[in-house]
């Protein structure tokens, strides 16, 4: 990060990393990276301006994420649309809802009851990822296991591999320790 400095902190949604850049003149931007929020600001900003802009950007991101969140009724409606589009309308869940007790899996399905539950950890992820997990659980209403017939159903969704890669990346990042960049130069690693 040539010409940049980093200030770690903690915000309402987890760790916040402020990156100052000499090349950035006027603009401020922010994005989520795993469980962290990255805020990009000009190097010349004062500490007071930094605090104000971090607060503004956290509020903006939260508002964007709130707009993207589907409630349980919208989630069930989306499940119906996905079933119609990719499963010829054959997967008809009785209920689809967000749950907060699934930390080891992205979703679950009980075919006998026609229920689908999606982990709250999916909220705020790209729509195509949520659609993939929802479609995965819908497919379980038709095929209980993960054998070839199950994967044949999911092959109909064009973003299956991309969504699986995204989720694998998130899962891998969750296993890594958070180590904020110190800004100190590192010695060359002989293993590289």
XYZ file of C-alpha atoms in Angstrom:
192
model
C 0.000 0.000 0.000
C 2.301 2.691 -1.265
C 1.558 6.057 0.336
C -1.188 4.661 2.564
C -1.509 4.362 6.306
C -3.961 2.196 8.180
C -5.792 2.869 11.435
C -7.663 -0.063 12.974
C -10.707 0.436 15.169
C -14.045 -1.104 16.065
C -17.431 -0.021 14.706
C -21.015 -1.090 15.234
C -20.693 -4.004 12.797
C -17.213 -5.178 13.825
C -13.644 -4.057 13.188
C -13.100 -0.901 11.139
C -9.922 -0.291 9.209
C -9.241 3.263 8.031
C -6.856 3.497 5.103
C -5.344 6.900 4.394
C -3.985 7.561 0.943
C -1.864 10.462 -0.308
C -3.296 9.848 -3.788
C -6.886 10.269 -2.594
C -7.748 13.980 -2.634
C -11.443 14.509 -1.846
C -13.379 11.272 -1.936
C -14.240 8.934 0.903
C -15.490 5.413 0.322
C -16.186 2.295 2.350
C -16.871 -1.368 1.816
C -17.185 -4.605 3.758
C -14.381 -7.163 3.647
C -15.505 -10.244 5.543
C -16.476 -9.045 9.017
C -14.409 -5.851 8.707
C -15.318 -2.477 7.269
C -12.670 -0.708 5.218
C -12.942 3.104 5.008
C -10.745 4.885 2.454
C -9.946 8.561 3.156
C -7.469 11.224 2.000
C -4.225 11.282 4.019
C -4.609 15.006 4.823
C -7.831 14.547 6.854
C -7.709 15.477 10.519
C -8.580 12.968 13.240
C -11.919 14.769 13.797
C -12.759 14.581 10.074
C -11.778 10.924 10.072
C -14.130 10.133 12.990
C -16.969 12.034 11.330
C -16.468 10.325 7.949
C -16.134 6.859 9.471
C -19.462 7.403 11.238
C -21.097 8.694 8.027
C -19.794 5.763 5.981
C -20.841 3.163 8.563
C -24.343 4.652 8.538
C -24.394 4.601 4.712
C -23.303 0.971 4.530
C -25.837 -0.058 7.168
C -28.621 1.730 5.257
C -27.613 -0.009 2.014
C -27.572 -3.388 3.726
C -30.943 -2.769 5.388
C -32.456 -2.030 1.980
C -31.108 -5.311 0.605
C -32.412 -7.505 3.431
C -35.391 -9.630 2.561
C -37.890 -10.337 5.307
C -39.282 -13.850 5.704
C -42.289 -13.170 3.433
C -40.043 -11.783 0.682
C -37.710 -14.737 1.169
C -40.591 -17.164 0.608
C -41.678 -15.183 -2.459
C -38.107 -15.341 -3.796
C -38.076 -19.103 -3.178
C -41.211 -19.415 -5.322
C -39.607 -17.417 -8.132
C -36.463 -19.559 -8.029
C -38.517 -22.765 -7.967
C -40.515 -21.599 -10.986
C -37.424 -20.558 -12.907
C -35.058 -23.452 -12.179
C -37.164 -26.329 -10.815
C -40.330 -26.035 -12.930
C -42.214 -24.901 -9.809
C -41.935 -28.373 -8.244
C -40.301 -27.248 -4.970
C -42.955 -25.579 -2.845
C -41.841 -24.830 0.714
C -44.416 -24.260 3.434
C -42.108 -21.772 5.145
C -38.839 -20.002 4.467
C -37.221 -17.934 7.177
C -34.017 -16.436 8.521
C -32.579 -18.016 11.662
C -29.770 -16.986 13.996
C -28.877 -20.440 15.330
C -27.046 -21.725 12.234
C -23.401 -20.829 12.535
C -21.938 -23.975 10.997
C -24.090 -24.063 7.843
C -25.627 -21.590 5.420
C -29.064 -23.163 5.255
C -31.109 -26.206 6.141
C -34.235 -27.919 4.961
C -36.719 -30.345 6.487
C -38.419 -31.958 3.465
C -41.064 -33.735 5.558
C -42.256 -30.376 6.914
C -41.482 -28.308 3.814
C -39.426 -25.849 5.856
C -36.311 -23.973 4.787
C -34.115 -21.974 7.138
C -31.306 -19.661 6.032
C -28.530 -18.468 8.309
C -28.620 -14.787 9.211
C -24.923 -14.720 8.199
C -26.097 -14.624 4.566
C -27.797 -11.264 5.077
C -25.875 -8.570 3.259
C -24.179 -11.041 0.903
C -24.691 -10.653 -2.848
C -28.129 -11.613 -4.101
C -26.787 -14.400 -6.321
C -25.236 -16.066 -3.235
C -28.500 -15.943 -1.271
C -30.335 -17.247 -4.350
C -27.880 -20.143 -4.614
C -28.333 -21.175 -0.965
C -32.100 -20.833 -1.278
C -32.097 -22.896 -4.484
C -29.840 -25.478 -2.805
C -32.407 -25.909 -0.034
C -35.301 -25.933 -2.519
C -33.572 -28.763 -4.390
C -33.518 -30.715 -1.115
C -37.323 -30.620 -1.095
C -37.073 -32.734 -4.260
C -33.872 -34.723 -3.623
C -32.813 -35.268 0.005
C -29.107 -36.143 -0.471
C -26.170 -34.643 -2.362
C -25.937 -37.286 -5.080
C -25.811 -36.721 -8.853
C -29.586 -36.069 -9.218
C -29.299 -33.252 -6.636
C -26.351 -31.587 -8.404
C -28.108 -31.946 -11.771
C -30.865 -29.727 -10.386
C -28.367 -27.104 -9.201
C -26.519 -27.092 -12.543
C -29.532 -25.210 -13.914
C -28.530 -22.156 -11.850
C -25.814 -20.369 -13.864
C -24.036 -18.908 -10.831
C -23.682 -22.097 -8.797
C -19.885 -22.317 -9.020
C -19.417 -18.597 -8.419
C -21.678 -18.642 -5.356
C -19.994 -21.763 -3.964
C -16.609 -20.077 -4.414
C -17.856 -16.957 -2.627
C -19.146 -18.996 0.319
C -15.935 -21.040 0.492
C -13.959 -17.785 0.596
C -16.118 -16.405 3.410
C -15.766 -19.646 5.372
C -11.989 -19.613 4.890
C -11.748 -15.959 5.948
C -13.742 -16.688 9.109
C -11.116 -19.259 10.112
C -8.249 -16.776 9.705
C -7.184 -14.606 12.634
C -7.748 -10.889 12.159
C -4.347 -9.224 12.074
C -4.492 -5.518 11.195
C -1.804 -4.305 8.846
C 0.864 -2.582 10.938
C 2.338 -0.426 8.185
C 5.829 -1.588 9.156
C 7.929 -2.976 6.316
C 8.408 -6.723 6.502
C 11.574 -8.612 5.744
C 11.478 -10.679 2.591
C 10.079 -14.124 3.195
C 12.557 -16.722 1.937
C 9.672 -19.144 1.362
C 8.194 -16.920 -1.360
